[in-house]
Amino acid sequence: QVQLVESGGGLVQAGGSLRLSCAASGRTFNSYRMGWFRQAPGKEREFVAAINWSGGRTYATDSVKGRFTISRDNAKNTVYLQCNSLKPEDTAVYYCAVMTGVDYRLGSHYDYWGRGTQVTVSS
């Protein structure tokens, strides 16, 4: 059983930065692979980034590579998404989730989801 709460979203100008946080409950947190997804109104949910249980391996979709960095602090039961050089097309609700399947790119392979945090990037 894992519960997730995202925070850190907000309104920023293009080129600005945000650090999103995902606070997780559960003493088995260290064993979970974690991911970030985002969804804009009227669009499909898309994969953003993922991280393995130790933090030693990370993955990111092409559109955010070089700008976003996923990390985790297992001692704090928290996963982060550092978002730099934000663009208007990054505007979306960002969700974190627990990966329980085999393909980190697929939302259907994540069984737990937070409520999301809104990121809005103005031109």
CSV table of C-alpha atoms in Angstrom, one decimal:
chain,number,residue,atom,x,y,z
A,1,GLN,CA,0.0,0.0,0.0
A,2,VAL,CA,1.4,3.3,-1.1
A,3,GLN,CA,-0.1,6.8,-1.0
A,4,LEU,CA,1.4,9.6,-3.1
A,5,VAL,CA,1.0,13.4,-2.8
A,6,GLU,CA,2.5,15.7,-5.4
A,7,SER,CA,3.4,19.3,-4.8
A,8,GLY,CA,5.6,22.1,-6.2
A,9,GLY,CA,3.5,23.1,-9.2
A,10,GLY,CA,2.7,26.7,-10.1
A,11,LEU,CA,2.7,29.4,-12.7
A,12,VAL,CA,6.1,30.4,-14.2
A,13,GLN,CA,7.3,32.2,-17.2
A,14,ALA,CA,9.0,30.4,-20.1
A,15,GLY,CA,12.6,29.6,-19.3
A,16,GLY,CA,11.8,29.4,-15.6
A,17,SER,CA,12.2,26.4,-13.3
A,18,LEU,CA,10.1,24.4,-10.8
A,19,ARG,CA,10.9,21.4,-8.6
A,20,LEU,CA,8.1,19.0,-8.2
A,21,SER,CA,7.9,16.7,-5.2
A,22,CYS,CA,6.1,13.4,-4.7
A,23,ALA,CA,5.8,12.4,-1.0
A,24,ALA,CA,5.1,8.7,-0.6
A,25,SER,CA,4.0,6.7,2.4
A,26,GLY,CA,4.9,3.1,3.1
A,27,ARG,CA,7.9,1.4,4.6
A,28,THR,CA,8.6,-0.5,1.3
A,29,PHE,CA,9.1,2.7,-0.7
A,30,ASN,CA,12.7,2.0,-1.4
A,31,SER,CA,11.7,-1.1,-3.5
A,32,TYR,CA,9.4,0.8,-5.9
A,33,ARG,CA,10.2,2.1,-9.3
A,34,MET,CA,8.6,5.5,-9.7
A,35,GLY,CA,7.5,7.6,-12.6
A,36,TRP,CA,6.2,11.0,-13.6
A,37,PHE,CA,3.5,11.5,-16.1
A,38,ARG,CA,1.7,14.6,-17.3
A,39,GLN,CA,-1.7,15.4,-18.9
A,40,ALA,CA,-3.0,18.5,-20.6
A,41,PRO,CA,-6.7,19.1,-21.1
A,42,GLY,CA,-8.1,17.2,-24.0
A,43,LYS,CA,-4.8,15.3,-24.5
A,44,GLU,CA,-3.6,11.8,-23.6
A,45,ARG,CA,-1.5,11.2,-20.5
A,46,GLU,CA,2.1,11.0,-21.5
A,47,PHE,CA,5.2,9.6,-19.9
A,48,VAL,CA,7.8,12.1,-18.6
A,49,ALA,CA,10.4,10.3,-16.5
A,50,ALA,CA,11.1,7.3,-14.4
A,51,ILE,CA,13.6,6.1,-11.8
A,52,ASN,CA,14.5,2.7,-10.5
A,53,TRP,CA,14.4,1.7,-6.8
A,54,SER,CA,18.0,2.8,-6.0
A,55,GLY,CA,18.0,6.0,-8.1
A,56,GLY,CA,20.9,4.6,-10.2
A,57,ARG,CA,18.9,4.4,-13.5
A,58,THR,CA,16.7,7.1,-14.9
A,59,TYR,CA,14.7,7.5,-18.1
A,60,ALA,CA,13.1,10.5,-19.7
A,61,THR,CA,11.0,11.2,-22.8
A,62,ASP,CA,12.8,13.0,-25.6
A,63,SER,CA,10.8,16.2,-25.2
A,64,VAL,CA,12.2,16.9,-21.7
A,65,LYS,CA,15.7,15.4,-22.0
A,66,GLY,CA,18.3,17.9,-21.0
A,67,ARG,CA,15.7,20.0,-19.1
A,68,PHE,CA,14.1,17.7,-16.6
A,69,THR,CA,15.8,15.5,-14.0
A,70,ILE,CA,14.2,12.9,-11.9
A,71,SER,CA,15.7,11.9,-8.6
A,72,ARG,CA,14.7,10.3,-5.3
A,73,ASP,CA,15.5,10.5,-1.7
A,74,ASN,CA,14.5,7.2,-0.1
A,75,ALA,CA,15.3,8.4,3.4
A,76,LYS,CA,12.6,11.1,2.9
A,77,ASN,CA,10.2,8.9,0.9
A,78,THR,CA,10.2,11.5,-1.8
A,79,VAL,CA,10.7,11.6,-5.6
A,80,TYR,CA,11.5,14.8,-7.3
A,81,LEU,CA,11.2,16.2,-10.8
A,82,GLN,CA,13.5,19.2,-11.4
A,83,CYS,CA,12.0,21.1,-14.4
A,84,ASN,CA,14.3,23.6,-16.0
A,85,SER,CA,14.0,25.8,-19.1
A,86,LEU,CA,10.3,25.4,-19.0
A,87,LYS,CA,8.3,25.9,-22.1
A,88,PRO,CA,4.6,26.6,-22.6
A,89,GLU,CA,4.1,23.1,-24.0
A,90,ASP,CA,5.1,21.7,-20.6
A,91,THR,CA,1.8,23.1,-19.2
A,92,ALA,CA,-0.1,20.1,-17.8
A,93,VAL,CA,-1.1,18.4,-14.6
A,94,TYR,CA,1.9,16.3,-13.4
A,95,TYR,CA,1.3,13.0,-11.6
A,96,CYS,CA,3.7,10.6,-9.9
A,97,ALA,CA,3.0,6.9,-9.7
A,98,VAL,CA,4.3,3.6,-8.6
A,99,MET,CA,5.5,1.3,-11.4
A,100,THR,CA,4.3,-2.3,-11.0
A,101,GLY,CA,4.6,-3.5,-14.6
A,102,VAL,CA,7.6,-4.0,-16.9
A,103,ASP,CA,7.4,-1.0,-19.3
A,104,TYR,CA,8.2,2.3,-17.7
A,105,ARG,CA,6.7,4.3,-20.6
A,106,LEU,CA,3.1,2.9,-20.1
A,107,GLY,CA,0.7,4.4,-17.6
A,108,SER,CA,-1.1,1.1,-17.5
A,109,HIS,CA,2.0,-0.4,-15.8
A,110,TYR,CA,1.6,1.9,-12.8
A,111,ASP,CA,-0.9,0.9,-10.1
A,112,TYR,CA,-0.8,3.9,-7.7
A,113,TRP,CA,-1.3,7.6,-8.6
A,114,GLY,CA,-1.2,10.8,-6.8
A,115,ARG,CA,-3.8,13.6,-7.3
A,116,GLY,CA,-1.4,15.7,-9.4
A,117,THR,CA,0.0,19.2,-9.3
A,118,GLN,CA,-0.6,21.8,-11.9
A,119,VAL,CA,2.3,23.3,-13.9
A,120,THR,CA,1.5,26.4,-16.0
A,121,VAL,CA,4.1,28.0,-18.2
A,122,SER,CA,3.4,31.4,-19.8
A,123,SER,CA,4.9,32.8,-22.9
